[in-house]
Amino acid sequence: MKINGGVPKTMKALVAYDKDRYVLEQEYPTPECGPDDIIIKTEACGICAGDLKCRHGAAMFWGDETQPSWVKPPFIPGHEFFGHIVELGENVKDFTLGDRIIADQIVPCGECRFCKDGHYWMCQPHNIFGFQNTNNGGMAEYVRFPKNAVISRVPDNLSLEKALLIEPYGCSKHAVDRGSISPEDIVVISGAGTLGLGMVTYAKTKTLKKLIVLDMIDARLEKAKEFGADYVWNPGKMDVLKAVNELTDGYGCDVYIEATGHPSSVIQGLSMLRKLGRMVEFSVFGAPTTVDWSIIGDRKELDILGAHLSPYAYPYVIENIANGVLATKGVVSSIFPIEEWEKGFEYASGKYGDFKVALTFE
Ligand SMILES: [Zn+2]
Ligand SMILES: [Zn+2]
């Protein structure tokens, strides 16, 4: 028998039918709660760069001549969401009605080699919320958390603005951890959007020599400074390569974390790193990067490290957003009701100076 807190049969939901057909449905079927499932009533859902790229028909989602389509429409977008439990399957033991919860973006299969050896975030089938109708996302009044969802509790007194940063800051933490920062390191973070700012505030919890943040937008750099960056430099206005060399006796930085998704930032990082340095790539790109790979081997013997999603990060991030160790002020800059989702997507592009934009359902 299911425990049901009175979930209606239909809900408001933003539904992606095709790359150019996103529709706000007023009476979309509410997700069914299976014996192992949890249904939450969504409080809010952040809009991610990935959601924007998908909305604009990027080939990595919808496919083209060279790659197959990966999305499964009709689906409900959004993976940065949380809410209170309103319905529980009979086999769910660890949660009760009313618990405020959030899940990792990936729903691990639990059976592939990566799940079995603890690398659940690289699960082979790779089912994630918000791109496929088997795991509909948070731009709807209700969302189903299936059996294998990686669920964390969100304190009831954590503000909406702070809770919205759990998912992005989880990704930021993982990317910084991949850089294995040590006390002697001069670290460069390229890109001061929401993810970059999460990296800045998390990197500042570590002992390091200097933290440099690069961005083409001065307002973002100001925020990075507020969050603890030692130097904030605009590559559009100064020779940042020269500045890093001056600061490092000509050696270059020790760690470069790429969070812009622009090929030029990759090339900049390869040039800026010292020999034997470490580069972390977090972003999703809209275009290929062309570079002479000799710099990786022959010239510098670099470590190139990828970072994806937010493995094992939520408990730390939730605790340290709540206690203020991780700075969050002003990052969630605009919240719109779901009716104004188009405006939300427009603001999320950053063209009005926003960092994180979210949708609500109240
Ligand atoms: Zn995201
Ligand atoms: Zn798996």
Short mmCIF file of C-alpha atoms and ligand atoms in Angstrom, two decimals:
data_model
loop_
_atom_site.label_atom_id
_atom_site.label_comp_id
_atom_site.label_asym_id
_atom_site.label_seq_id
_atom_site.Cartn_x
_atom_site.Cartn_y
_atom_site.Cartn_z
CA MET A 1 0.00 0.00 0.00
CA LYS A 2 1.26 3.44 -0.92
CA ILE A 3 1.37 6.29 1.52
CA ASN A 4 -0.16 9.21 -0.29
CA GLY A 5 -0.23 12.76 0.97
CA GLY A 6 -2.97 13.77 -1.46
CA VAL A 7 -1.30 14.06 -4.83
CA PRO A 8 -3.58 15.29 -7.63
CA LYS A 9 -3.82 13.36 -10.92
CA THR A 10 -2.42 16.16 -13.04
CA MET A 11 0.14 18.92 -12.61
CA LYS A 12 1.74 21.92 -14.22
CA ALA A 13 4.82 20.85 -16.12
CA LEU A 14 7.17 22.24 -18.72
CA VAL A 15 7.38 19.51 -21.36
CA ALA A 16 10.01 19.24 -24.09
CA TYR A 17 8.40 17.55 -27.10
CA ASP A 18 11.10 18.52 -29.58
CA LYS A 19 14.05 20.89 -29.69
CA ASP A 20 11.85 23.73 -30.82
CA ARG A 21 8.71 22.72 -28.92
CA TYR A 22 8.73 23.29 -25.18
CA VAL A 23 5.19 23.61 -23.82
CA LEU A 24 3.96 24.56 -20.37
CA GLU A 25 1.22 21.97 -19.80
CA GLN A 26 -1.43 22.77 -17.20
CA GLU A 27 -2.72 19.21 -16.83
CA TYR A 28 0.17 16.84 -17.40
CA PRO A 29 -0.10 13.43 -15.73
CA THR A 30 1.47 13.36 -12.27
CA PRO A 31 4.21 10.71 -11.99
CA GLU A 32 3.10 7.28 -10.77
CA CYS A 33 4.60 6.12 -7.50
CA GLY A 34 5.90 2.56 -7.82
CA PRO A 35 6.65 0.37 -4.78
CA ASP A 36 10.25 1.64 -4.57
CA ASP A 37 9.60 5.25 -5.59
CA ILE A 38 9.26 8.57 -3.84
CA ILE A 39 7.21 11.49 -5.18
CA ILE A 40 8.12 15.01 -4.13
CA LYS A 41 6.28 18.26 -4.53
CA THR A 42 8.83 20.52 -6.15
CA GLU A 43 9.73 23.73 -4.35
CA ALA A 44 12.01 25.16 -7.00
CA CYS A 45 14.24 24.13 -9.88
CA GLY A 46 17.37 25.91 -11.05
CA ILE A 47 17.98 26.45 -14.76
CA CYS A 48 21.34 25.06 -15.82
CA ALA A 49 23.48 25.90 -18.84
CA GLY A 50 22.76 22.35 -20.00
CA ASP A 51 19.01 23.07 -19.95
CA LEU A 52 19.61 26.14 -22.10
CA LYS A 53 21.80 24.29 -24.57
CA CYS A 54 19.19 21.55 -24.82
CA ARG A 55 16.41 24.09 -25.33
CA HIS A 56 18.40 25.64 -28.13
CA GLY A 57 18.68 22.31 -29.87
CA ALA A 58 22.36 21.48 -29.23
CA ALA A 59 23.47 18.43 -31.19
CA MET A 60 24.93 16.76 -28.09
CA PHE A 61 21.33 16.38 -26.86
CA TRP A 62 19.20 16.09 -29.98
CA GLY A 63 21.77 14.53 -32.32
CA ASP A 64 22.89 15.42 -35.85
CA GLU A 65 24.65 13.73 -38.79
CA THR A 66 27.57 12.69 -36.59
CA GLN A 67 25.91 11.72 -33.29
CA PRO A 68 22.68 10.02 -32.25
CA SER A 69 19.97 11.80 -30.29
CA TRP A 70 20.40 11.21 -26.57
CA VAL A 71 17.27 12.86 -25.13
CA LYS A 72 14.03 10.89 -24.87
CA PRO A 73 11.09 13.24 -25.49
CA PRO A 74 8.57 14.07 -24.30
CA PHE A 75 10.53 14.85 -21.15
CA ILE A 76 10.41 17.38 -18.35
CA PRO A 77 13.68 19.36 -18.03
CA GLY A 78 15.52 20.35 -14.87
CA HIS A 79 17.94 18.61 -12.53
CA GLU A 80 18.55 21.27 -9.87
CA PHE A 81 15.40 20.68 -7.83
CA PHE A 82 14.24 19.64 -4.40
CA GLY A 83 11.03 19.44 -2.43
CA HIS A 84 8.98 17.68 0.20
CA ILE A 85 7.89 14.06 0.01
CA VAL A 86 4.18 13.70 -0.76
CA GLU A 87 4.00 10.02 -1.67
CA LEU A 88 6.05 6.93 -0.81
CA GLY A 89 6.20 3.44 -2.27
CA GLU A 90 5.62 0.58 0.15
CA ASN A 91 9.27 -0.56 0.05
CA VAL A 92 10.74 2.83 0.96
CA LYS A 93 12.02 2.63 4.52
CA ASP A 94 14.41 5.52 5.09
CA PHE A 95 12.09 8.47 4.49
CA THR A 96 8.68 9.70 5.58
CA LEU A 97 6.03 12.03 4.23
CA GLY A 98 7.07 15.64 4.53
CA ASP A 99 10.84 15.05 4.44
CA ARG A 100 12.63 17.71 2.40
CA ILE A 101 14.97 15.95 -0.03
CA ILE A 102 17.20 16.37 -3.06
CA ALA A 103 18.83 13.84 -5.37
CA ASP A 104 22.09 13.63 -7.32
CA GLN A 105 21.47 14.34 -10.98
CA ILE A 106 22.37 10.80 -11.96
CA VAL A 107 20.18 7.84 -11.17
CA PRO A 108 22.69 4.97 -11.06
CA CYS A 109 21.72 1.58 -12.46
CA GLY A 110 23.50 -0.16 -9.60
CA GLU A 111 24.61 -2.99 -11.86
CA CYS A 112 27.28 -1.77 -14.28
CA ARG A 113 31.01 -1.99 -13.52
CA PHE A 114 31.18 1.68 -12.51
CA CYS A 115 28.27 1.42 -10.09
CA LYS A 116 29.73 -1.75 -8.63
CA ASP A 117 33.17 -0.26 -8.00
CA GLY A 118 31.82 2.92 -6.42
CA HIS A 119 32.01 5.24 -9.44
CA TYR A 120 28.25 5.59 -9.62
CA TRP A 121 28.39 9.04 -11.25
CA MET A 122 29.88 7.50 -14.38
CA CYS A 123 27.18 4.79 -14.53
CA GLN A 124 27.20 3.24 -18.00
CA PRO A 125 23.50 3.65 -18.94
CA HIS A 126 23.78 7.17 -17.48
CA ASN A 127 20.19 7.98 -16.66
CA ILE A 128 20.02 11.53 -15.40
CA PHE A 129 17.13 13.73 -14.39
CA GLY A 130 15.72 16.19 -16.86
CA PHE A 131 16.52 14.86 -20.34
CA GLN A 132 14.62 11.60 -20.71
CA ASN A 133 11.01 10.67 -19.99
CA THR A 134 12.19 7.76 -17.84
CA ASN A 135 13.64 10.30 -15.38
CA ASN A 136 11.60 13.43 -15.73
CA GLY A 137 13.10 16.53 -14.13
CA GLY A 138 12.14 19.29 -11.77
CA MET A 139 10.36 21.80 -14.00
CA ALA A 140 7.08 20.31 -12.85
CA GLU A 141 5.00 20.39 -9.69
CA TYR A 142 5.80 16.77 -8.86
CA VAL A 143 8.83 14.60 -9.53
CA ARG A 144 9.41 10.87 -9.08
CA PHE A 145 12.64 9.72 -7.42
CA PRO A 146 13.16 6.13 -8.55
CA LYS A 147 14.66 3.37 -6.41
CA ASN A 148 18.33 4.03 -7.11
CA ALA A 149 18.20 7.81 -6.79
CA VAL A 150 21.00 9.11 -4.56
CA ILE A 151 18.97 11.10 -2.05
CA SER A 152 20.12 13.58 0.60
CA ARG A 153 18.06 15.40 3.21
CA VAL A 154 17.79 19.19 3.00
CA PRO A 155 17.40 21.00 6.35
CA ASP A 156 13.95 22.57 6.63
CA ASN A 157 15.40 25.94 7.57
CA LEU A 158 17.74 26.17 4.57
CA SER A 159 16.52 29.03 2.36
CA LEU A 160 15.32 28.41 -1.17
CA GLU A 161 18.25 30.41 -2.55
CA LYS A 162 20.77 28.29 -0.67
CA ALA A 163 19.11 24.96 -1.39
CA LEU A 164 19.16 25.78 -5.11
CA LEU A 165 22.95 25.80 -4.98
CA ILE A 166 23.35 22.26 -3.63
CA GLU A 167 23.54 20.63 -7.07
CA PRO A 168 25.81 23.20 -8.77
CA TYR A 169 28.13 23.51 -5.76
CA GLY A 170 28.33 19.72 -5.58
CA CYS A 171 29.72 19.77 -9.12
CA SER A 172 32.07 22.61 -8.18
CA LYS A 173 33.41 20.62 -5.23
CA HIS A 174 34.12 17.57 -7.34
CA ALA A 175 35.96 19.61 -9.98
CA VAL A 176 38.17 21.29 -7.38
CA ASP A 177 38.84 17.96 -5.67
CA ARG A 178 40.05 16.59 -9.01
CA GLY A 179 42.74 19.28 -8.98
CA SER A 180 44.26 17.88 -5.74
CA ILE A 181 45.21 21.34 -4.51
CA SER A 182 48.18 21.54 -2.16
CA PRO A 183 49.35 24.43 0.06
CA GLU A 184 52.05 25.51 -2.41
CA ASP A 185 49.71 25.75 -5.37
CA ILE A 186 48.81 28.81 -7.37
CA VAL A 187 45.39 27.93 -8.70
CA VAL A 188 43.57 29.52 -11.63
CA ILE A 189 39.82 29.13 -12.04
CA SER A 190 38.66 30.21 -15.50
CA GLY A 191 35.00 31.22 -15.48
CA ALA A 192 33.06 32.84 -12.64
CA GLY A 193 29.51 31.76 -13.36
CA THR A 194 27.59 29.80 -10.71
CA LEU A 195 29.85 26.76 -11.02
CA GLY A 196 33.01 28.84 -11.03
CA LEU A 197 31.87 30.76 -7.95
CA GLY A 198 31.14 27.45 -6.20
CA MET A 199 34.69 26.41 -7.08
CA VAL A 200 36.09 29.68 -5.72
CA THR A 201 34.34 29.45 -2.36
CA TYR A 202 35.17 25.74 -2.00
CA ALA A 203 38.80 26.20 -3.07
CA LYS A 204 39.12 28.87 -0.38
CA THR A 205 38.37 26.26 2.29
CA LYS A 206 41.67 24.66 1.27
CA THR A 207 45.14 25.86 2.05
CA LEU A 208 46.64 27.16 -1.16
CA LYS A 209 49.13 29.84 -2.11
CA LYS A 210 47.05 32.10 -4.35
CA LEU A 211 43.69 31.83 -6.09
CA ILE A 212 43.30 33.64 -9.42
CA VAL A 213 39.93 33.93 -11.14
CA LEU A 214 39.49 34.83 -14.81
CA ASP A 215 36.31 35.98 -16.52
CA MET A 216 35.38 38.29 -19.38
CA ILE A 217 32.66 39.98 -17.28
CA ASP A 218 33.79 42.36 -14.54
CA ALA A 219 30.65 41.97 -12.41
CA ARG A 220 31.37 38.25 -12.14
CA LEU A 221 34.95 38.99 -11.15
CA GLU A 222 33.72 41.26 -8.37
CA LYS A 223 31.63 38.40 -6.99
CA ALA A 224 34.64 36.07 -7.21
CA LYS A 225 36.64 38.62 -5.22
CA GLU A 226 33.88 38.80 -2.63
CA PHE A 227 33.98 35.00 -2.40
CA GLY A 228 37.69 35.00 -1.64
CA ALA A 229 39.71 35.13 -4.86
CA ASP A 230 43.12 36.76 -4.36
CA TYR A 231 43.32 38.12 -7.90
CA VAL A 232 40.49 38.64 -10.40
CA TRP A 233 41.57 39.32 -13.94
CA ASN A 234 39.70 39.97 -17.16
CA PRO A 235 41.46 38.33 -20.15
CA GLY A 236 39.62 40.72 -22.44
CA LYS A 237 41.33 43.68 -20.82
CA MET A 238 44.78 42.50 -19.86
CA ASP A 239 47.48 39.97 -20.70
CA VAL A 240 46.59 37.32 -18.11
CA LEU A 241 49.32 34.94 -19.28
CA LYS A 242 51.93 37.58 -18.60
CA ALA A 243 50.38 38.36 -15.22
CA VAL A 244 50.48 34.70 -14.16
CA ASN A 245 54.08 34.39 -15.32
CA GLU A 246 55.06 37.47 -13.32
CA LEU A 247 53.46 36.01 -10.23
CA THR A 248 55.21 32.64 -10.63
CA ASP A 249 58.76 33.61 -11.64
CA GLY A 250 57.89 32.62 -15.18
CA TYR A 251 56.93 29.05 -14.31
CA GLY A 252 53.13 29.26 -14.71
CA CYS A 253 50.26 28.21 -12.46
CA ASP A 254 50.12 24.81 -10.75
CA VAL A 255 46.44 24.05 -11.32
CA TYR A 256 44.05 25.41 -13.95
CA ILE A 257 40.36 24.64 -13.63
CA GLU A 258 38.37 25.27 -16.81
CA ALA A 259 34.75 26.29 -16.20
CA THR A 260 33.81 28.36 -19.23
CA GLY A 261 33.21 25.87 -22.03
CA HIS A 262 35.09 28.05 -24.51
CA PRO A 263 37.94 26.55 -26.56
CA SER A 264 40.00 29.70 -25.99
CA SER A 265 39.97 29.03 -22.25
CA VAL A 266 41.41 25.55 -22.82
CA ILE A 267 44.24 26.92 -24.92
CA GLN A 268 44.80 29.66 -22.36
CA GLY A 269 45.04 27.03 -19.60
CA LEU A 270 47.53 24.87 -21.47
CA SER A 271 49.70 27.93 -22.02
CA MET A 272 49.34 29.18 -18.46
CA LEU A 273 50.17 25.95 -16.64
CA ARG A 274 53.67 25.20 -15.43
CA LYS A 275 55.42 22.01 -16.49
CA LEU A 276 53.91 18.98 -14.70
CA GLY A 277 50.83 21.09 -13.88
CA ARG A 278 47.26 19.89 -13.58
CA MET A 279 44.33 20.94 -15.72
CA VAL A 280 40.76 20.14 -14.73
CA GLU A 281 38.06 20.29 -17.39
CA PHE A 282 34.52 20.62 -16.14
CA SER A 283 32.60 22.36 -18.92
CA VAL A 284 30.36 21.31 -21.74
CA PHE A 285 31.47 22.88 -25.04
CA GLY A 286 29.57 24.23 -28.00
CA ALA A 287 32.53 23.78 -30.35
CA PRO A 288 35.65 21.61 -30.61
CA THR A 289 38.99 22.83 -29.32
CA THR A 290 41.89 22.61 -31.73
CA VAL A 291 45.30 22.62 -30.10
CA ASP A 292 48.76 21.19 -30.68
CA TRP A 293 48.90 18.33 -28.19
CA SER A 294 52.70 18.51 -28.01
CA ILE A 295 52.22 20.90 -25.11
CA ILE A 296 50.62 18.11 -23.04
CA GLY A 297 53.40 15.58 -23.53
CA ASP A 298 56.60 16.80 -25.08
CA ARG A 299 56.67 20.29 -23.61
CA LYS A 300 55.02 20.08 -20.19
CA GLU A 301 54.02 16.53 -19.23
CA LEU A 302 50.68 17.80 -17.94
CA ASP A 303 47.95 15.91 -16.11
CA ILE A 304 44.64 16.51 -17.87
CA LEU A 305 41.72 15.61 -15.61
CA GLY A 306 38.01 15.52 -16.32
CA ALA A 307 35.27 16.28 -13.83
CA HIS A 308 31.64 15.25 -14.17
CA LEU A 309 28.68 15.63 -11.81
CA SER A 310 28.87 15.71 -8.02
CA PRO A 311 29.78 12.30 -6.57
CA TYR A 312 29.55 11.98 -2.78
CA ALA A 313 29.41 15.77 -2.58
CA TYR A 314 25.91 16.61 -1.32
CA PRO A 315 26.35 15.88 2.39
CA TYR A 316 29.39 18.17 2.59
CA VAL A 317 27.82 20.86 0.43
CA ILE A 318 24.53 20.89 2.33
CA GLU A 319 26.29 21.15 5.69
CA ASN A 320 28.64 23.89 4.55
CA ILE A 321 26.10 25.95 2.66
CA ALA A 322 23.96 25.82 5.79
CA ASN A 323 26.75 26.86 8.17
CA GLY A 324 28.02 29.60 5.85
CA VAL A 325 31.47 28.10 5.14
CA LEU A 326 30.51 28.14 1.46
CA ALA A 327 29.51 31.62 0.31
CA THR A 328 26.19 31.86 -1.52
CA LYS A 329 25.06 35.47 -1.22
CA GLY A 330 23.55 36.84 -4.40
CA VAL A 331 24.27 33.80 -6.58
CA VAL A 332 20.61 32.92 -7.03
CA SER A 333 19.64 36.23 -8.56
CA SER A 334 16.19 35.76 -10.11
CA ILE A 335 13.30 33.40 -9.35
CA PHE A 336 10.29 33.20 -11.65
CA PRO A 337 6.99 31.31 -11.37
CA ILE A 338 6.81 28.40 -13.82
CA GLU A 339 4.33 30.40 -15.92
CA GLU A 340 7.21 32.71 -16.79
CA TRP A 341 9.60 29.92 -17.75
CA GLU A 342 10.54 31.58 -21.05
CA LYS A 343 11.64 34.68 -19.21
CA GLY A 344 13.52 32.46 -16.77
CA PHE A 345 15.41 30.77 -19.59
CA GLU A 346 16.21 34.16 -21.06
CA TYR A 347 17.57 35.47 -17.76
CA ALA A 348 19.49 32.23 -17.22
CA SER A 349 21.53 33.02 -20.31
CA GLY A 350 23.22 35.66 -18.18
CA LYS A 351 22.46 38.50 -20.53
CA TYR A 352 21.04 40.61 -17.72
CA GLY A 353 23.93 39.85 -15.39
CA ASP A 354 22.37 36.89 -13.58
CA PHE A 355 24.23 33.96 -12.10
CA LYS A 356 21.65 31.30 -11.16
CA VAL A 357 18.02 31.66 -12.20
CA ALA A 358 15.27 29.38 -10.91
CA LEU A 359 11.60 28.49 -11.42
CA THR A 360 9.05 27.94 -8.65
CA PHE A 361 5.65 26.35 -8.45
CA GLU A 362 3.84 28.19 -5.67
ZN ZN B 1 23.33 21.62 -13.91
ZN ZN B 2 25.54 1.80 -13.42
#
